[in-house]
CSV table of C-alpha atoms in Angstrom, one decimal:
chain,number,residue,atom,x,y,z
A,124,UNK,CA,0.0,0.0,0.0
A,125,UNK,CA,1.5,3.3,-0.7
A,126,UNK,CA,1.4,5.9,1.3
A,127,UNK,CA,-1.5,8.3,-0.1
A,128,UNK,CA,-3.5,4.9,0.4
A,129,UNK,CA,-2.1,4.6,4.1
A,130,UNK,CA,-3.1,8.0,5.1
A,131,UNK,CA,-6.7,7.8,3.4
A,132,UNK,CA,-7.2,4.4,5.5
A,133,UNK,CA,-5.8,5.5,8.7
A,134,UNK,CA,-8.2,8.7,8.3
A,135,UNK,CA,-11.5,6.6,7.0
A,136,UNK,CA,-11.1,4.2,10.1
A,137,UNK,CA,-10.3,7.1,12.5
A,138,UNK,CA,-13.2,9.4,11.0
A,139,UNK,CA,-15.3,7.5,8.9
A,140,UNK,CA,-15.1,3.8,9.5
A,141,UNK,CA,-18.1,3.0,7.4
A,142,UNK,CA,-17.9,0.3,4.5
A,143,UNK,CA,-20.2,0.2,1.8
A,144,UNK,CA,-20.6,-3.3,0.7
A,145,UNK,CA,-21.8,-4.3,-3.2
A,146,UNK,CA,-22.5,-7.8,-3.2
A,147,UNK,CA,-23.8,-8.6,-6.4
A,148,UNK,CA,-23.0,-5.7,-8.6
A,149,UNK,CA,-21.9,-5.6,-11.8
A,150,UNK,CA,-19.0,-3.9,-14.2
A,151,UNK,CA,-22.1,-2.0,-16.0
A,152,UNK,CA,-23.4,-0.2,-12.6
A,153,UNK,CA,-20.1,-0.2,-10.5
A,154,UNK,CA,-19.1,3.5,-11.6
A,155,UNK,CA,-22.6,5.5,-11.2
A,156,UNK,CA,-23.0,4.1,-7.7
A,157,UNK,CA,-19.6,4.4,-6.9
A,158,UNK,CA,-19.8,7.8,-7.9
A,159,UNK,CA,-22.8,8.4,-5.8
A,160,UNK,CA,-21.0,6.7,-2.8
A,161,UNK,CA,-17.9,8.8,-2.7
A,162,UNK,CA,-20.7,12.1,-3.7
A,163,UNK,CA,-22.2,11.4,-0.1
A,164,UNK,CA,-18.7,10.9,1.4
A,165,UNK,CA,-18.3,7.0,2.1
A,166,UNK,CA,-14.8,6.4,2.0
A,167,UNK,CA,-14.0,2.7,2.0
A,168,UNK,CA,-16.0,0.8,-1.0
A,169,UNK,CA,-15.8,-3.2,-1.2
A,170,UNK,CA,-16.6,-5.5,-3.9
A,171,UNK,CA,-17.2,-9.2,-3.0
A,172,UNK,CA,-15.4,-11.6,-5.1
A,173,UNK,CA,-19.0,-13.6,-5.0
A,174,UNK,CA,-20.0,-10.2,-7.5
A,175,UNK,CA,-20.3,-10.9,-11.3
A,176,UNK,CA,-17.1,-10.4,-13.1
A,177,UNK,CA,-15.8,-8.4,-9.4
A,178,UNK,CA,-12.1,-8.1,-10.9
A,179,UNK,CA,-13.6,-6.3,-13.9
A,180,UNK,CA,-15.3,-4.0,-11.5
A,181,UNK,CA,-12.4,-3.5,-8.8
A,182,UNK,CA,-10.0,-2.4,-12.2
A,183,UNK,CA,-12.6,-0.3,-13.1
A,184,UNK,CA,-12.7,2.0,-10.1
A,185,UNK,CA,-9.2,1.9,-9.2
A,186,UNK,CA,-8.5,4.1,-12.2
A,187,UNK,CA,-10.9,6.4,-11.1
A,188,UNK,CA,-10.7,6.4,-7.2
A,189,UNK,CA,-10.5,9.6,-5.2
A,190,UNK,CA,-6.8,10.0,-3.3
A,191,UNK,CA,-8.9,9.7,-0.3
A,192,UNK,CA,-11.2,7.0,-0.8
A,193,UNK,CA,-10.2,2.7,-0.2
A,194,UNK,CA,-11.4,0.1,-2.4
A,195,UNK,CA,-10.7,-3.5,-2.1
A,196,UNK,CA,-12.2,-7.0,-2.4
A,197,UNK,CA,-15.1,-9.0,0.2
A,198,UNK,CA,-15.5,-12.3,0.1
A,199,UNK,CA,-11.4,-12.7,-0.2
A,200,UNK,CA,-11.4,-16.8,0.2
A,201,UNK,CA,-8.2,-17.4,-1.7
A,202,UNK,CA,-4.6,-16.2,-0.2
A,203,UNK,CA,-3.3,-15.7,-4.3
A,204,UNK,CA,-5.7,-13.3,-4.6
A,205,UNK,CA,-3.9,-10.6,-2.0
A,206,UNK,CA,-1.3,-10.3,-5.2
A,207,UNK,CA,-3.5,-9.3,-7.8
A,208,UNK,CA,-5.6,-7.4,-5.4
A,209,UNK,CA,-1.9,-5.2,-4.6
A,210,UNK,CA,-1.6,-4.7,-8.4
A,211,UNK,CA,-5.0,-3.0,-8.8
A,212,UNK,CA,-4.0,-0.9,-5.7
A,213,UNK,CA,-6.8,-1.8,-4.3
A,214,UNK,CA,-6.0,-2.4,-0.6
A,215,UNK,CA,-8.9,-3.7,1.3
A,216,UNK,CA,-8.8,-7.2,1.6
A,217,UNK,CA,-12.7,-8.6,3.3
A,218,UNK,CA,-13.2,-11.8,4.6
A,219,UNK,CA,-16.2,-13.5,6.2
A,220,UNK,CA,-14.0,-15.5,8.1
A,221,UNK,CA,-10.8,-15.9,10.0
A,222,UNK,CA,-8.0,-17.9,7.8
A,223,UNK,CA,-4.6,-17.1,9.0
A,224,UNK,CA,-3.5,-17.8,5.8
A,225,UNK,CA,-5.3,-15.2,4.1
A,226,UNK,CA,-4.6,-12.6,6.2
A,227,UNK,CA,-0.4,-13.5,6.1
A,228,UNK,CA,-1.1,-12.7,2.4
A,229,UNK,CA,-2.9,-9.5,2.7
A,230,UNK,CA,-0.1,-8.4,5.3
A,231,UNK,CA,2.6,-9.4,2.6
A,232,UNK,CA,1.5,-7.9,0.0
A,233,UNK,CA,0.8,-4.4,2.0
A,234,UNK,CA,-2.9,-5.0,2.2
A,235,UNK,CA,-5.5,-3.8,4.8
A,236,UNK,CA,-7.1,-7.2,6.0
A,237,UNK,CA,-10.6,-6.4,7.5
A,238,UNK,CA,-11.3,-10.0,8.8
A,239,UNK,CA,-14.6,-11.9,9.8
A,240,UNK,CA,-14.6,-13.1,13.3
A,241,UNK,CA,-17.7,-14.3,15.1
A,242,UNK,CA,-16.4,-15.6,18.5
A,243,UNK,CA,-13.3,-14.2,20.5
A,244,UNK,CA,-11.1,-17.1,19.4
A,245,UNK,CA,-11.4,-16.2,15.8
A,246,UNK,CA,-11.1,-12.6,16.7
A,247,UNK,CA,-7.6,-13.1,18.9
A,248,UNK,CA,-6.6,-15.6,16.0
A,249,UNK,CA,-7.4,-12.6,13.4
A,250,UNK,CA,-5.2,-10.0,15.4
A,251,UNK,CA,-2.1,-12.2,15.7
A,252,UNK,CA,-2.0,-12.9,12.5
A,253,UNK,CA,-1.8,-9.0,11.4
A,254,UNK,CA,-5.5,-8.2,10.7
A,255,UNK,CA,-6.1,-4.1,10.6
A,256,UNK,CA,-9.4,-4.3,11.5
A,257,UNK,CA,-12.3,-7.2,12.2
A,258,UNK,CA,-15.5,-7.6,11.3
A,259,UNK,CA,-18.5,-9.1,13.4
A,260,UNK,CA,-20.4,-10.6,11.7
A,261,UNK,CA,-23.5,-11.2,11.7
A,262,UNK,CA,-23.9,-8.5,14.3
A,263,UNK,CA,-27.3,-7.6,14.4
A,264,UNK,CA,-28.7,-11.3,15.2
A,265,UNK,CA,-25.2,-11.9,18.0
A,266,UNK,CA,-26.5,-8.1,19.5
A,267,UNK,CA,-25.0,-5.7,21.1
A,268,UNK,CA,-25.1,-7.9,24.4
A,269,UNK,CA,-22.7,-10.3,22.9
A,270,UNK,CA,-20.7,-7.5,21.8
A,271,UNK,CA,-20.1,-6.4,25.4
A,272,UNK,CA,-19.8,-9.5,26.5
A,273,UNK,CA,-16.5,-10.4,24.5
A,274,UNK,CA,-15.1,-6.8,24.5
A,275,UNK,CA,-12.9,-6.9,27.2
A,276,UNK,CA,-10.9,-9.6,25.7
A,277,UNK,CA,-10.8,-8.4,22.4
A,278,UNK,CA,-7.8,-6.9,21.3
A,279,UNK,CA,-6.7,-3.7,21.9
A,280,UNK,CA,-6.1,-0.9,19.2
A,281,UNK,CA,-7.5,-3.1,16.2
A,282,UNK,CA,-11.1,-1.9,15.5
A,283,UNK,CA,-14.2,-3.8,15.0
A,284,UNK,CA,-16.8,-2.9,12.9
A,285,UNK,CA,-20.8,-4.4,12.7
A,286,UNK,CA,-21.8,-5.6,10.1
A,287,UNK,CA,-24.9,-7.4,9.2
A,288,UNK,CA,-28.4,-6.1,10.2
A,289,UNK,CA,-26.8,-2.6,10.4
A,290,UNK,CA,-28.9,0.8,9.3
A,291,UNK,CA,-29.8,3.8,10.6
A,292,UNK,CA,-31.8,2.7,13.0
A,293,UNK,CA,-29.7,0.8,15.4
A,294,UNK,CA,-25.9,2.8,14.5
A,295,UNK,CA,-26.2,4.7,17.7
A,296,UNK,CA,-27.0,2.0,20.2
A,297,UNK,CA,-23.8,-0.3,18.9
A,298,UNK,CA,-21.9,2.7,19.1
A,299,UNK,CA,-22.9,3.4,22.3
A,300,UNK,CA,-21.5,-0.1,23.2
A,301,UNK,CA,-18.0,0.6,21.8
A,302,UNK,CA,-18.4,-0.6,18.5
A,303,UNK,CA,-15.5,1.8,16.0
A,304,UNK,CA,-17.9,1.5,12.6
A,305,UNK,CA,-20.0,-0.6,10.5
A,306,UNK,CA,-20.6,-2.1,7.3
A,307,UNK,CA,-23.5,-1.7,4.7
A,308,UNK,CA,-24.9,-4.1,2.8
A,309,UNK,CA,-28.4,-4.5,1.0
A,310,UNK,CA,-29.9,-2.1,3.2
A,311,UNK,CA,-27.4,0.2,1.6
A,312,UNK,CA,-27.1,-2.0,-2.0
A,313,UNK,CA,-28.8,-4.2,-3.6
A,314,UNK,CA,-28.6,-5.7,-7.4
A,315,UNK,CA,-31.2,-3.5,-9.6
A,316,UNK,CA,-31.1,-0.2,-7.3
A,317,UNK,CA,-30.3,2.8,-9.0
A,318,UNK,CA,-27.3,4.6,-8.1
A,319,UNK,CA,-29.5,7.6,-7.2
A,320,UNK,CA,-31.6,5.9,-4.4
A,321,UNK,CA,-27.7,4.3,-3.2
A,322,UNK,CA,-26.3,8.0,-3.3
A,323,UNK,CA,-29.8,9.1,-0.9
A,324,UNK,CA,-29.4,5.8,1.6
A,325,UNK,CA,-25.4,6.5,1.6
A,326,UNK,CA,-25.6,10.1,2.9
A,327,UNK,CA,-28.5,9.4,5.3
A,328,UNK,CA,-26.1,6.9,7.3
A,329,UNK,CA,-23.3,9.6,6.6
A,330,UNK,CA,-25.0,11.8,8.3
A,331,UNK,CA,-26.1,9.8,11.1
A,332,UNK,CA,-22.3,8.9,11.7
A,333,UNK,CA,-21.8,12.3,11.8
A,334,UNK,CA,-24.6,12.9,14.2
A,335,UNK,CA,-23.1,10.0,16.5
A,336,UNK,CA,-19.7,11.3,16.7
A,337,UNK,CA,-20.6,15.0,17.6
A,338,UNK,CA,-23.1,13.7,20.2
A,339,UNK,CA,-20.4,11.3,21.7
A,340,UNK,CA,-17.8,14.2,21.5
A,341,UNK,CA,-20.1,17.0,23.1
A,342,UNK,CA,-20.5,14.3,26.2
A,343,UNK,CA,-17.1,13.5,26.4
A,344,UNK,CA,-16.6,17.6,26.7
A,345,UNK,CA,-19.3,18.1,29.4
A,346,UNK,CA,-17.8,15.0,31.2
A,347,UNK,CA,-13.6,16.6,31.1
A,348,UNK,CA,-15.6,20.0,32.6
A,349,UNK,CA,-17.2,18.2,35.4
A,350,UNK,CA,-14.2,16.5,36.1
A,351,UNK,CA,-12.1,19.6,36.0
């Protein structure tokens, strides 16, 4: 990963940590909503490998993509495909599941590996192996109960996003539980929906990030000037 591609990661996960995910699009529809994506100011995009012709897509928007926007491949199964995913600098590399294997790969090849872990074995396994971030999954039907409940043991300074069951609706409570971002799926796409209707969905959960975070910070504030 070079490092204009460093910085814009470091920033999305520090800022923005929200990943939109588009299972099951194509080459023909990946550069409107892309476009409509980075318009409403996501910053890390994924394309499962599970897509139609995803390679063809992933080239397609690496030789448009913003300096500070992330792309990258879900769905990364296969530890060969951490090389050709380094040539497209495309960085992300999204798995549903923790394979050592795969992330040494991602690691080698200067990819971000944003693994899939479900229980605190997997997600310990994930962050010794060199994992960037993980990836609960499927949150919304563990909870944020189970998400408390492992926590404490996860490891520290590697963030965990929700994803699965994750919209508008329910961002606040999981960050309330110390969840550091989510990922989108076909709440935010789905095969057939116009890039317009993606580009309205994307900058309502934008915005309700943004909401989140300046709520969090203005309590944070009033709690320093109590304590002060």
């Amino acid at each position: 990963m070079n490092e204009t591609r460093q910085f814009a990661l470091e920033t999305a996960l520090s800022e923005r940590p929200l990943v939109a995910i588009l299972r099951g699009i194509t080459p023909e529809e990946i550069e409107s909503v892309f476009d409509a994506l980075v318009s409403a100011g996501f910053k890390l995009i994924e394309i499962p490998l599970n897509s139609p012709r995803a390679w063809d897509s992933i080239a397609l928007i690496s030789k448009r993509c913003p300096a500070d926007v992330v792309i990258g491949a879900g769905t990364v199964l296969d530890p060969a495909h951490a090389e050709r995913l380094a040539a497209l600098n495309a960085p992300l590399l999204i798995t549903p599941n923790t394979d050592p294997e795969v992330i040494r790969a991602g690691v080698d090849h200067g990819l971000a590996p944003m693994i899939g872990c479900m229980t605190p074995s997997e997600a310990l396994a994930a962050a010794k192996a060199g994992a960037t971030a993980l990836k609960l999954f499927p949150a919304a039907r563990l909870g944020t109960g189970y998400f408390k409940d492992i926590s404490a043991i996860l490891p520290k300074g590697v963030p965990v996003l929700a994803v699965g069951g994750i919209d508008e609706s329910n961002m606040s409570e999981w960050h309330a539980h110390g969840i550091a971002g989510f990922g989108f799926g076909s709440n935010l796409y789905k095969p057939g929906r116009r890039a317009e209707e993606v580009g309205t969905i994307a900058r309502g959960l934008v915005t309700e990030w943004q909401r989140i975070r300046e709520s969090a910070n203005h309590a944070e504030q009033l709690e320093r000037e109590a304590d002060a």
